[in-house]
Amino acid sequence: MLDICLLGTCGMMPLPNRWLSCMLVRSGSHLTLFDCGEGTQIPWKTLGWGFRQLGAICFSHMHADHVAGLPGVLFMVAHAGRTEPLDIYGPAGTSYVVEGLRRIAAELPFPIHIHEFKGGEHFQLPGNLQASCAPASHGIPCLAYRVELQRQPAFQVEQARALDIPVQFWKRLQTGETVSYNERTFTPQDVLGAARRGIALAYITDTRPQSALSELAHDVDLLVCESMYDTLDDLPLARSNAHMVASESAGIARDAGAHQLVLTHFSPKVNDTTRAEKLARSVFPNTRAARDGMVLTLDYADA
């Protein structure tokens, strides 16, 4: 199971009723933050998920509305007592920007490891999450992310009993270990059923639409995607600023075969997000506009 909170939903600048766009993902007790604009720690504190378990931050790109909140978050994590390493992922230029921001957060009780990607890399996030990224189109190095929580095949109890495998070995087999007993060897394949679908989500922001993004988001349970503009009249503006209109975001969801779309990263001039929601639904019906503090839970399918 994954819990996702849209801590903020605004682009460019924080507003009195809307924090900057960022997303927090919880797997078990482990947390990963996607983007970290100015004031991120404030809605996070209101959420009540705590700070100590933050194990990774994934930056889409190095514009201020996505990174300027880093010192405040690092202070909160330090104050919560974390001593384990914190991994930071992002595109080219991440090390330079993070090192600059850390001049006002230099003394921390935990080490920071920075990883710069071009797109196409696969890596692991806290809470047994498998992640990958793809390059986005924003005029500067920018990444979109996919996160997956895999699901183990079901353990076939009757099959294990038929093979006379003692119960004390069942868990080891279920977790992928081969065991030997009474001169017999048993493998996980002997007692595990067919592969089962896990959980997947994608985070795409600050980009023009492109096919690589739909490929990244293929068959995700949830696509969280920017919707900087809410009317087709703003399409020229979206093109010139390397952002998207809501219907273009919906086109990515449609082409990806996503299960649901949540729009975020709204322009400060968007006061009522229902117009973006309506425009996107004309292309991809299962769409809703995020609101600050929205929490969604993704669970395994019954099958």
PDB file of C-alpha atoms in Angstrom:
ATOM      1  CA  MET A   1       0.000   0.000   0.000  1.00  0.00           C
ATOM      2  CA  LEU A   2       1.168   3.532  -0.796  1.00  0.00           C
ATOM      3  CA  ASP A   3      -0.038   6.810   0.692  1.00  0.00           C
ATOM      4  CA  ILE A   4       0.450   9.947  -1.382  1.00  0.00           C
ATOM      5  CA  CYS A   5      -0.053  13.500  -0.160  1.00  0.00           C
ATOM      6  CA  LEU A   6      -0.123  16.525  -2.449  1.00  0.00           C
ATOM      7  CA  LEU A   7       1.352  18.949   0.069  1.00  0.00           C
ATOM      8  CA  GLY A   8       1.063  21.907  -2.302  1.00  0.00           C
ATOM      9  CA  THR A   9      -0.455  22.495  -5.733  1.00  0.00           C
ATOM     10  CA  CYS A  10       0.719  25.918  -6.923  1.00  0.00           C
ATOM     11  CA  GLY A  11       3.370  26.777  -9.486  1.00  0.00           C
ATOM     12  CA  MET A  12       5.787  29.743  -9.565  1.00  0.00           C
ATOM     13  CA  MET A  13       5.028  31.222  -6.132  1.00  0.00           C
ATOM     14  CA  PRO A  14       3.209  30.259  -2.938  1.00  0.00           C
ATOM     15  CA  LEU A  15      -0.165  31.901  -2.377  1.00  0.00           C
ATOM     16  CA  PRO A  16      -2.042  32.589   0.877  1.00  0.00           C
ATOM     17  CA  ASN A  17      -4.245  29.540   0.273  1.00  0.00           C
ATOM     18  CA  ARG A  18      -1.955  27.379  -1.854  1.00  0.00           C
ATOM     19  CA  TRP A  19       1.576  26.108  -1.230  1.00  0.00           C
ATOM     20  CA  LEU A  20       4.046  25.292  -3.963  1.00  0.00           C
ATOM     21  CA  SER A  21       3.711  22.011  -5.814  1.00  0.00           C
ATOM     22  CA  CYS A  22       5.273  19.038  -4.007  1.00  0.00           C
ATOM     23  CA  MET A  23       4.326  15.434  -3.282  1.00  0.00           C
ATOM     24  CA  LEU A  24       5.103  13.150  -0.343  1.00  0.00           C
ATOM     25  CA  VAL A  25       4.973   9.366  -0.763  1.00  0.00           C
ATOM     26  CA  ARG A  26       4.791   6.964   2.197  1.00  0.00           C
ATOM     27  CA  SER A  27       5.608   3.261   1.884  1.00  0.00           C
ATOM     28  CA  GLY A  28       5.347   1.558   5.236  1.00  0.00           C
ATOM     29  CA  SER A  29       7.026   4.032   7.576  1.00  0.00           C
ATOM     30  CA  HIS A  30       9.395   5.365   4.895  1.00  0.00           C
ATOM     31  CA  LEU A  31       8.975   8.725   3.169  1.00  0.00           C
ATOM     32  CA  THR A  32      10.106  10.116  -0.186  1.00  0.00           C
ATOM     33  CA  LEU A  33       9.557  13.752  -1.156  1.00  0.00           C
ATOM     34  CA  PHE A  34       9.086  14.890  -4.760  1.00  0.00           C
ATOM     35  CA  ASP A  35      10.117  18.532  -5.174  1.00  0.00           C
ATOM     36  CA  CYS A  36      10.568  20.951  -2.315  1.00  0.00           C
ATOM     37  CA  GLY A  37       9.410  24.484  -2.938  1.00  0.00           C
ATOM     38  CA  GLU A  38       9.468  27.375  -0.494  1.00  0.00           C
ATOM     39  CA  GLY A  39       7.644  26.550   2.755  1.00  0.00           C
ATOM     40  CA  THR A  40       7.240  22.806   2.097  1.00  0.00           C
ATOM     41  CA  GLN A  41       7.757  21.977   5.776  1.00  0.00           C
ATOM     42  CA  ILE A  42       4.657  23.958   6.808  1.00  0.00           C
ATOM     43  CA  PRO A  43       1.914  21.855   5.119  1.00  0.00           C
ATOM     44  CA  TRP A  44       4.021  18.781   5.934  1.00  0.00           C
ATOM     45  CA  LYS A  45       3.937  19.680   9.631  1.00  0.00           C
ATOM     46  CA  THR A  46       0.159  20.062   9.404  1.00  0.00           C
ATOM     47  CA  LEU A  47      -0.107  16.620   7.787  1.00  0.00           C
ATOM     48  CA  GLY A  48       1.418  14.943  10.838  1.00  0.00           C
ATOM     49  CA  TRP A  49       3.441  12.241   9.061  1.00  0.00           C
ATOM     50  CA  GLY A  50       6.652  13.263  10.819  1.00  0.00           C
ATOM     51  CA  PHE A  51      10.032  14.106   9.313  1.00  0.00           C
ATOM     52  CA  ARG A  52      12.513  11.577  10.660  1.00  0.00           C
ATOM     53  CA  GLN A  53      11.614   8.856   8.146  1.00  0.00           C
ATOM     54  CA  LEU A  54      12.396  10.984   5.096  1.00  0.00           C
ATOM     55  CA  GLY A  55      14.941   8.876   3.213  1.00  0.00           C
ATOM     56  CA  ALA A  56      14.984  10.479  -0.240  1.00  0.00           C
ATOM     57  CA  ILE A  57      14.123  13.616  -2.185  1.00  0.00           C
ATOM     58  CA  CYS A  58      13.506  13.527  -5.946  1.00  0.00           C
ATOM     59  CA  PHE A  59      13.798  16.861  -7.727  1.00  0.00           C
ATOM     60  CA  SER A  60      12.213  17.398 -11.123  1.00  0.00           C
ATOM     61  CA  HIS A  61      14.442  20.393 -11.930  1.00  0.00           C
ATOM     62  CA  MET A  62      16.309  23.282 -10.399  1.00  0.00           C
ATOM     63  CA  HIS A  63      13.835  26.160 -10.592  1.00  0.00           C
ATOM     64  CA  ALA A  64      13.247  27.918  -7.275  1.00  0.00           C
ATOM     65  CA  ASP A  65       9.621  26.893  -6.886  1.00  0.00           C
ATOM     66  CA  HIS A  66      10.788  23.266  -6.788  1.00  0.00           C
ATOM     67  CA  VAL A  67      13.962  23.502  -4.677  1.00  0.00           C
ATOM     68  CA  ALA A  68      14.023  26.629  -2.489  1.00  0.00           C
ATOM     69  CA  GLY A  69      12.360  24.883   0.457  1.00  0.00           C
ATOM     70  CA  LEU A  70      15.214  22.418   0.906  1.00  0.00           C
ATOM     71  CA  PRO A  71      17.037  24.122   3.825  1.00  0.00           C
ATOM     72  CA  GLY A  72      13.862  24.287   5.898  1.00  0.00           C
ATOM     73  CA  VAL A  73      13.057  20.643   5.266  1.00  0.00           C
ATOM     74  CA  LEU A  74      16.608  19.583   6.140  1.00  0.00           C
ATOM     75  CA  PHE A  75      16.375  21.482   9.434  1.00  0.00           C
ATOM     76  CA  MET A  76      13.090  19.757  10.287  1.00  0.00           C
ATOM     77  CA  VAL A  77      14.527  16.309   9.467  1.00  0.00           C
ATOM     78  CA  ALA A  78      17.580  17.060  11.611  1.00  0.00           C
ATOM     79  CA  HIS A  79      15.425  18.318  14.474  1.00  0.00           C
ATOM     80  CA  ALA A  80      13.430  15.058  14.284  1.00  0.00           C
ATOM     81  CA  GLY A  81      16.607  13.126  15.097  1.00  0.00           C
ATOM     82  CA  ARG A  82      17.539  11.478  11.822  1.00  0.00           C
ATOM     83  CA  THR A  83      21.125  10.229  11.583  1.00  0.00           C
ATOM     84  CA  GLU A  84      20.758   7.844   8.627  1.00  0.00           C
ATOM     85  CA  PRO A  85      21.851   9.034   5.160  1.00  0.00           C
ATOM     86  CA  LEU A  86      19.466  11.031   2.970  1.00  0.00           C
ATOM     87  CA  ASP A  87      19.579  10.510  -0.807  1.00  0.00           C
ATOM     88  CA  ILE A  88      18.807  13.347  -3.203  1.00  0.00           C
ATOM     89  CA  TYR A  89      18.050  12.604  -6.864  1.00  0.00           C
ATOM     90  CA  GLY A  90      17.734  15.061  -9.699  1.00  0.00           C
ATOM     91  CA  PRO A  91      18.914  16.144 -13.154  1.00  0.00           C
ATOM     92  CA  ALA A  92      22.238  17.709 -14.094  1.00  0.00           C
ATOM     93  CA  GLY A  93      22.947  20.712 -11.879  1.00  0.00           C
ATOM     94  CA  THR A  94      21.418  19.211  -8.745  1.00  0.00           C
ATOM     95  CA  SER A  95      24.739  19.005  -6.883  1.00  0.00           C
ATOM     96  CA  TYR A  96      25.552  22.639  -7.595  1.00  0.00           C
ATOM     97  CA  VAL A  97      22.176  23.927  -6.398  1.00  0.00           C
ATOM     98  CA  VAL A  98      21.933  21.672  -3.338  1.00  0.00           C
ATOM     99  CA  GLU A  99      25.450  22.591  -2.246  1.00  0.00           C
ATOM    100  CA  GLY A 100      24.526  26.270  -2.563  1.00  0.00           C
ATOM    101  CA  LEU A 101      21.334  25.876  -0.536  1.00  0.00           C
ATOM    102  CA  ARG A 102      23.230  23.936   2.105  1.00  0.00           C
ATOM    103  CA  ARG A 103      25.381  26.950   2.912  1.00  0.00           C
ATOM    104  CA  ILE A 104      22.549  27.913   5.265  1.00  0.00           C
ATOM    105  CA  ALA A 105      22.048  24.303   6.403  1.00  0.00           C
ATOM    106  CA  ALA A 106      25.639  23.176   6.654  1.00  0.00           C
ATOM    107  CA  GLU A 107      25.634  21.297   9.967  1.00  0.00           C
ATOM    108  CA  LEU A 108      23.389  18.248   9.786  1.00  0.00           C
ATOM    109  CA  PRO A 109      23.451  15.016  11.831  1.00  0.00           C
ATOM    110  CA  PHE A 110      23.090  12.896   8.700  1.00  0.00           C
ATOM    111  CA  PRO A 111      25.086  12.589   5.460  1.00  0.00           C
ATOM    112  CA  ILE A 112      23.548  13.591   2.128  1.00  0.00           C
ATOM    113  CA  HIS A 113      24.247  11.623  -1.050  1.00  0.00           C
ATOM    114  CA  ILE A 114      23.431  13.387  -4.330  1.00  0.00           C
ATOM    115  CA  HIS A 115      22.711  11.456  -7.539  1.00  0.00           C
ATOM    116  CA  GLU A 116      22.384  13.208 -10.908  1.00  0.00           C
ATOM    117  CA  PHE A 117      20.486  11.493 -13.730  1.00  0.00           C
ATOM    118  CA  LYS A 118      19.979  12.168 -17.429  1.00  0.00           C
ATOM    119  CA  GLY A 119      16.822  10.048 -17.730  1.00  0.00           C
ATOM    120  CA  GLY A 120      16.462   6.320 -18.292  1.00  0.00           C
ATOM    121  CA  GLU A 121      18.038   5.330 -14.966  1.00  0.00           C
ATOM    122  CA  HIS A 122      16.520   2.864 -12.515  1.00  0.00           C
ATOM    123  CA  PHE A 123      17.099   3.202  -8.785  1.00  0.00           C
ATOM    124  CA  GLN A 124      15.683   2.205  -5.407  1.00  0.00           C
ATOM    125  CA  LEU A 125      13.776   4.424  -2.992  1.00  0.00           C
ATOM    126  CA  PRO A 126      12.986   3.798   0.692  1.00  0.00           C
ATOM    127  CA  GLY A 127      10.212   1.369   1.537  1.00  0.00           C
ATOM    128  CA  ASN A 128      11.109  -1.184  -1.156  1.00  0.00           C
ATOM    129  CA  LEU A 129      10.120   1.188  -3.952  1.00  0.00           C
ATOM    130  CA  GLN A 130      11.580   0.756  -7.425  1.00  0.00           C
ATOM    131  CA  ALA A 131      11.953   4.019  -9.330  1.00  0.00           C
ATOM    132  CA  SER A 132      12.868   5.179 -12.806  1.00  0.00           C
ATOM    133  CA  CYS A 133      12.992   8.509 -14.593  1.00  0.00           C
ATOM    134  CA  ALA A 134      12.691  10.032 -18.038  1.00  0.00           C
ATOM    135  CA  PRO A 135      13.801  13.399 -19.418  1.00  0.00           C
ATOM    136  CA  ALA A 136      11.117  16.075 -19.592  1.00  0.00           C
ATOM    137  CA  SER A 137      11.016  19.135 -21.871  1.00  0.00           C
ATOM    138  CA  HIS A 138      11.321  22.367 -19.906  1.00  0.00           C
ATOM    139  CA  GLY A 139      14.261  24.240 -21.390  1.00  0.00           C
ATOM    140  CA  ILE A 140      16.598  23.156 -18.586  1.00  0.00           C
ATOM    141  CA  PRO A 141      17.425  19.600 -17.395  1.00  0.00           C
ATOM    142  CA  CYS A 142      14.194  18.181 -16.004  1.00  0.00           C
ATOM    143  CA  LEU A 143      13.041  14.707 -14.991  1.00  0.00           C
ATOM    144  CA  ALA A 144       9.738  12.891 -14.651  1.00  0.00           C
ATOM    145  CA  TYR A 145       9.542   9.956 -12.244  1.00  0.00           C
ATOM    146  CA  ARG A 146       7.852   6.564 -12.001  1.00  0.00           C
ATOM    147  CA  VAL A 147       7.597   4.680  -8.697  1.00  0.00           C
ATOM    148  CA  GLU A 148       6.569   1.046  -8.286  1.00  0.00           C
ATOM    149  CA  LEU A 149       5.830  -1.161  -5.307  1.00  0.00           C
ATOM    150  CA  GLN A 150       6.129  -4.733  -6.473  1.00  0.00           C
ATOM    151  CA  ARG A 151       3.900  -7.522  -5.194  1.00  0.00           C
ATOM    152  CA  GLN A 152       5.025 -11.011  -4.327  1.00  0.00           C
ATOM    153  CA  PRO A 153       3.200 -13.942  -5.982  1.00  0.00           C
ATOM    154  CA  ALA A 154       0.697 -15.639  -3.699  1.00  0.00           C
ATOM    155  CA  PHE A 155       2.025 -18.512  -1.583  1.00  0.00           C
ATOM    156  CA  GLN A 156       0.331 -21.782  -2.539  1.00  0.00           C
ATOM    157  CA  VAL A 157      -0.347 -23.432   0.816  1.00  0.00           C
ATOM    158  CA  GLU A 158      -1.843 -26.615  -0.611  1.00  0.00           C
ATOM    159  CA  GLN A 159       1.107 -27.030  -2.955  1.00  0.00           C
ATOM    160  CA  ALA A 160       3.544 -26.664  -0.041  1.00  0.00           C
ATOM    161  CA  ARG A 161       1.635 -29.291   1.929  1.00  0.00           C
ATOM    162  CA  ALA A 162       1.532 -31.645  -1.041  1.00  0.00           C
ATOM    163  CA  LEU A 163       5.321 -31.407  -1.260  1.00  0.00           C
ATOM    164  CA  ASP A 164       5.624 -32.076   2.508  1.00  0.00           C
ATOM    165  CA  ILE A 165       7.547 -28.872   3.089  1.00  0.00           C
ATOM    166  CA  PRO A 166       7.714 -28.091   6.828  1.00  0.00           C
ATOM    167  CA  VAL A 167       5.924 -24.888   7.841  1.00  0.00           C
ATOM    168  CA  GLN A 168       9.124 -23.358   9.225  1.00  0.00           C
ATOM    169  CA  PHE A 169      10.462 -23.063   5.661  1.00  0.00           C
ATOM    170  CA  TRP A 170       7.411 -21.419   4.135  1.00  0.00           C
ATOM    171  CA  LYS A 171       8.391 -17.818   4.871  1.00  0.00           C
ATOM    172  CA  ARG A 172      11.894 -18.320   3.496  1.00  0.00           C
ATOM    173  CA  LEU A 173      10.468 -19.702   0.270  1.00  0.00           C
ATOM    174  CA  GLN A 174       7.917 -16.914   0.084  1.00  0.00           C
ATOM    175  CA  THR A 175      10.678 -14.293   0.282  1.00  0.00           C
ATOM    176  CA  GLY A 176      12.629 -15.896  -2.555  1.00  0.00           C
ATOM    177  CA  GLU A 177      15.024 -18.205  -0.731  1.00  0.00           C
ATOM    178  CA  THR A 178      15.830 -21.772  -1.793  1.00  0.00           C
ATOM    179  CA  VAL A 179      15.834 -24.300   1.071  1.00  0.00           C
ATOM    180  CA  SER A 180      17.084 -27.859   1.511  1.00  0.00           C
ATOM    181  CA  TYR A 181      15.487 -30.450   3.787  1.00  0.00           C
ATOM    182  CA  ASN A 182      15.927 -34.232   4.080  1.00  0.00           C
ATOM    183  CA  GLU A 183      18.177 -34.269   1.002  1.00  0.00           C
ATOM    184  CA  ARG A 184      15.540 -32.436  -1.003  1.00  0.00           C
ATOM    185  CA  THR A 185      15.782 -28.912  -2.416  1.00  0.00           C
ATOM    186  CA  PHE A 186      12.801 -26.596  -2.749  1.00  0.00           C
ATOM    187  CA  THR A 187      12.718 -23.350  -4.736  1.00  0.00           C
ATOM    188  CA  PRO A 188      10.253 -20.458  -4.527  1.00  0.00           C
ATOM    189  CA  GLN A 189       8.859 -21.505  -7.900  1.00  0.00           C
ATOM    190  CA  ASP A 190       7.668 -24.748  -6.283  1.00  0.00           C
ATOM    191  CA  VAL A 191       5.220 -22.945  -4.003  1.00  0.00           C
ATOM    192  CA  LEU A 192       4.519 -19.513  -5.505  1.00  0.00           C
ATOM    193  CA  GLY A 193       1.692 -18.699  -7.862  1.00  0.00           C
ATOM    194  CA  ALA A 194       1.637 -16.509 -10.946  1.00  0.00           C
ATOM    195  CA  ALA A 195       3.064 -12.992 -10.995  1.00  0.00           C
ATOM    196  CA  ARG A 196       0.737 -10.349  -9.572  1.00  0.00           C
ATOM    197  CA  ARG A 197       0.373  -6.699 -10.498  1.00  0.00           C
ATOM    198  CA  GLY A 198       1.924  -4.287  -8.040  1.00  0.00           C
ATOM    199  CA  ILE A 199       1.280  -0.560  -7.568  1.00  0.00           C
ATOM    200  CA  ALA A 200       2.678   2.189  -9.769  1.00  0.00           C
ATOM    201  CA  LEU A 201       2.491   5.972  -9.857  1.00  0.00           C
ATOM    202  CA  ALA A 202       4.110   8.676 -11.974  1.00  0.00           C
ATOM    203  CA  TYR A 203       4.998  12.285 -11.222  1.00  0.00           C
ATOM    204  CA  ILE A 204       5.298  14.616 -14.214  1.00  0.00           C
ATOM    205  CA  THR A 205       5.665  18.366 -13.988  1.00  0.00           C
ATOM    206  CA  ASP A 206       7.120  21.382 -15.810  1.00  0.00           C
ATOM    207  CA  THR A 207       7.223  19.982 -19.309  1.00  0.00           C
ATOM    208  CA  ARG A 208       5.658  19.959 -22.713  1.00  0.00           C
ATOM    209  CA  PRO A 209       3.882  16.693 -23.635  1.00  0.00           C
ATOM    210  CA  GLN A 210       5.992  14.037 -25.330  1.00  0.00           C
ATOM    211  CA  SER A 211       5.648  10.328 -26.015  1.00  0.00           C
ATOM    212  CA  ALA A 212       8.419   9.365 -23.575  1.00  0.00           C
ATOM    213  CA  LEU A 213       6.276  10.639 -20.715  1.00  0.00           C
ATOM    214  CA  SER A 214       3.322   8.444 -21.664  1.00  0.00           C
ATOM    215  CA  GLU A 215       5.711   5.511 -21.887  1.00  0.00           C
ATOM    216  CA  LEU A 216       7.047   6.284 -18.419  1.00  0.00           C
ATOM    217  CA  ALA A 217       3.498   6.421 -17.034  1.00  0.00           C
ATOM    218  CA  HIS A 218       2.264   3.282 -18.826  1.00  0.00           C
ATOM    219  CA  ASP A 219      -0.521   1.559 -16.862  1.00  0.00           C
ATOM    220  CA  VAL A 220       0.123   3.492 -13.642  1.00  0.00           C
ATOM    221  CA  ASP A 221      -2.528   3.435 -10.938  1.00  0.00           C
ATOM    222  CA  LEU A 222      -2.049   7.176 -10.460  1.00  0.00           C
ATOM    223  CA  LEU A 223      -0.560   9.903 -12.630  1.00  0.00           C
ATOM    224  CA  VAL A 224       0.163  13.178 -10.835  1.00  0.00           C
ATOM    225  CA  CYS A 225       0.734  15.734 -13.565  1.00  0.00           C
ATOM    226  CA  GLU A 226       1.111  19.472 -13.954  1.00  0.00           C
ATOM    227  CA  SER A 227      -1.762  21.596 -15.223  1.00  0.00           C
ATOM    228  CA  MET A 228      -0.237  25.035 -15.327  1.00  0.00           C
ATOM    229  CA  TYR A 229      -3.007  26.418 -17.526  1.00  0.00           C
ATOM    230  CA  ASP A 230      -6.728  25.691 -17.546  1.00  0.00           C
ATOM    231  CA  THR A 231      -7.914  26.999 -20.909  1.00  0.00           C
ATOM    232  CA  LEU A 232      -6.943  26.386 -24.527  1.00  0.00           C
ATOM    233  CA  ASP A 233      -6.577  30.156 -24.919  1.00  0.00           C
ATOM    234  CA  ASP A 234      -3.364  29.747 -22.907  1.00  0.00           C
ATOM    235  CA  LEU A 235      -1.875  27.139 -25.245  1.00  0.00           C
ATOM    236  CA  PRO A 236       0.568  29.651 -26.826  1.00  0.00           C
ATOM    237  CA  LEU A 237       1.680  30.613 -23.309  1.00  0.00           C
ATOM    238  CA  ALA A 238       2.093  26.959 -22.372  1.00  0.00           C
ATOM    239  CA  ARG A 239       4.252  26.387 -25.425  1.00  0.00           C
ATOM    240  CA  SER A 240       6.450  29.407 -24.818  1.00  0.00           C
ATOM    241  CA  ASN A 241       6.927  28.600 -21.117  1.00  0.00           C
ATOM    242  CA  ALA A 242       7.350  24.821 -21.603  1.00  0.00           C
ATOM    243  CA  HIS A 243       4.298  23.918 -19.552  1.00  0.00           C
ATOM    244  CA  MET A 244       0.972  22.226 -20.327  1.00  0.00           C
ATOM    245  CA  VAL A 245      -2.697  23.008 -20.607  1.00  0.00           C
ATOM    246  CA  ALA A 246      -4.932  20.631 -18.628  1.00  0.00           C
ATOM    247  CA  SER A 247      -6.101  18.806 -21.754  1.00  0.00           C
ATOM    248  CA  GLU A 248      -2.487  18.087 -22.738  1.00  0.00           C
ATOM    249  CA  SER A 249      -1.846  16.553 -19.328  1.00  0.00           C
ATOM    250  CA  ALA A 250      -4.946  14.446 -19.847  1.00  0.00           C
ATOM    251  CA  GLY A 251      -3.570  13.349 -23.215  1.00  0.00           C
ATOM    252  CA  ILE A 252      -0.526  11.905 -21.471  1.00  0.00           C
ATOM    253  CA  ALA A 253      -2.804   9.981 -19.083  1.00  0.00           C
ATOM    254  CA  ARG A 254      -4.938   8.697 -21.967  1.00  0.00           C
ATOM    255  CA  ASP A 255      -1.963   7.589 -24.057  1.00  0.00           C
ATOM    256  CA  ALA A 256      -0.349   5.968 -21.019  1.00  0.00           C
ATOM    257  CA  GLY A 257      -3.452   3.964 -20.140  1.00  0.00           C
ATOM    258  CA  ALA A 258      -3.262   5.432 -16.635  1.00  0.00           C
ATOM    259  CA  HIS A 259      -5.994   4.462 -14.197  1.00  0.00           C
ATOM    260  CA  GLN A 260      -6.508   7.960 -12.767  1.00  0.00           C
ATOM    261  CA  LEU A 261      -5.119  11.460 -13.223  1.00  0.00           C
ATOM    262  CA  VAL A 262      -4.642  14.109 -10.549  1.00  0.00           C
ATOM    263  CA  LEU A 263      -3.787  17.612 -11.752  1.00  0.00           C
ATOM    264  CA  THR A 264      -1.413  19.869  -9.838  1.00  0.00           C
ATOM    265  CA  HIS A 265       1.060  22.770 -10.292  1.00  0.00           C
ATOM    266  CA  PHE A 266      -1.590  25.349 -11.189  1.00  0.00           C
ATOM    267  CA  SER A 267      -0.636  28.847 -12.295  1.00  0.00           C
ATOM    268  CA  PRO A 268      -1.153  31.546  -9.630  1.00  0.00           C
ATOM    269  CA  LYS A 269      -3.768  33.068 -11.929  1.00  0.00           C
ATOM    270  CA  VAL A 270      -5.897  29.881 -11.671  1.00  0.00           C
ATOM    271  CA  ASN A 271      -8.279  30.635  -8.823  1.00  0.00           C
ATOM    272  CA  ASP A 272     -10.836  27.914  -9.534  1.00  0.00           C
ATOM    273  CA  THR A 273      -9.320  24.548 -10.483  1.00  0.00           C
ATOM    274  CA  THR A 274     -12.659  23.095 -11.593  1.00  0.00           C
ATOM    275  CA  ARG A 275     -12.144  24.588 -15.058  1.00  0.00           C
ATOM    276  CA  ALA A 276      -8.874  22.664 -15.471  1.00  0.00           C
ATOM    277  CA  GLU A 277     -10.625  19.548 -14.220  1.00  0.00           C
ATOM    278  CA  LYS A 278     -13.454  19.958 -16.740  1.00  0.00           C
ATOM    279  CA  LEU A 279     -11.060  20.542 -19.647  1.00  0.00           C
ATOM    280  CA  ALA A 280      -8.969  17.494 -18.744  1.00  0.00           C
ATOM    281  CA  ARG A 281     -12.050  15.281 -18.346  1.00  0.00           C
ATOM    282  CA  SER A 282     -12.999  15.986 -21.960  1.00  0.00           C
ATOM    283  CA  VAL A 283      -9.879  13.961 -22.854  1.00  0.00           C
ATOM    284  CA  PHE A 284      -9.469  11.639 -19.856  1.00  0.00           C
ATOM    285  CA  PRO A 285     -12.630  11.250 -17.766  1.00  0.00           C
ATOM    286  CA  ASN A 286     -11.078   9.874 -14.577  1.00  0.00           C
ATOM    287  CA  THR A 287      -9.456  13.189 -13.665  1.00  0.00           C
ATOM    288  CA  ARG A 288      -9.623  15.389 -10.607  1.00  0.00           C
ATOM    289  CA  ALA A 289      -7.852  18.541  -9.554  1.00  0.00           C
ATOM    290  CA  ALA A 290      -5.634  18.237  -6.511  1.00  0.00           C
ATOM    291  CA  ARG A 291      -6.096  20.434  -3.498  1.00  0.00           C
ATOM    292  CA  ASP A 292      -3.437  21.233  -0.936  1.00  0.00           C
ATOM    293  CA  GLY A 293      -3.152  18.421   1.607  1.00  0.00           C
ATOM    294  CA  MET A 294      -5.052  15.877  -0.514  1.00  0.00           C
ATOM    295  CA  VAL A 295      -4.152  12.326   0.560  1.00  0.00           C
ATOM    296  CA  LEU A 296      -4.658   9.337  -1.748  1.00  0.00           C
ATOM    297  CA  THR A 297      -4.080   5.670  -0.936  1.00  0.00           C
ATOM    298  CA  LEU A 298      -3.143   3.095  -3.543  1.00  0.00           C
ATOM    299  CA  ASP A 299      -3.603  -0.559  -2.623  1.00  0.00           C
ATOM    300  CA  TYR A 300      -3.044  -3.829  -4.421  1.00  0.00           C
ATOM    301  CA  ALA A 301      -5.828  -5.111  -6.634  1.00  0.00           C
ATOM    302  CA  ASP A 302      -7.779  -8.035  -5.174  1.00  0.00           C
ATOM    303  CA  ALA A 303      -6.544 -10.378  -7.905  1.00  0.00           C
TER     304      ALA A 303
END
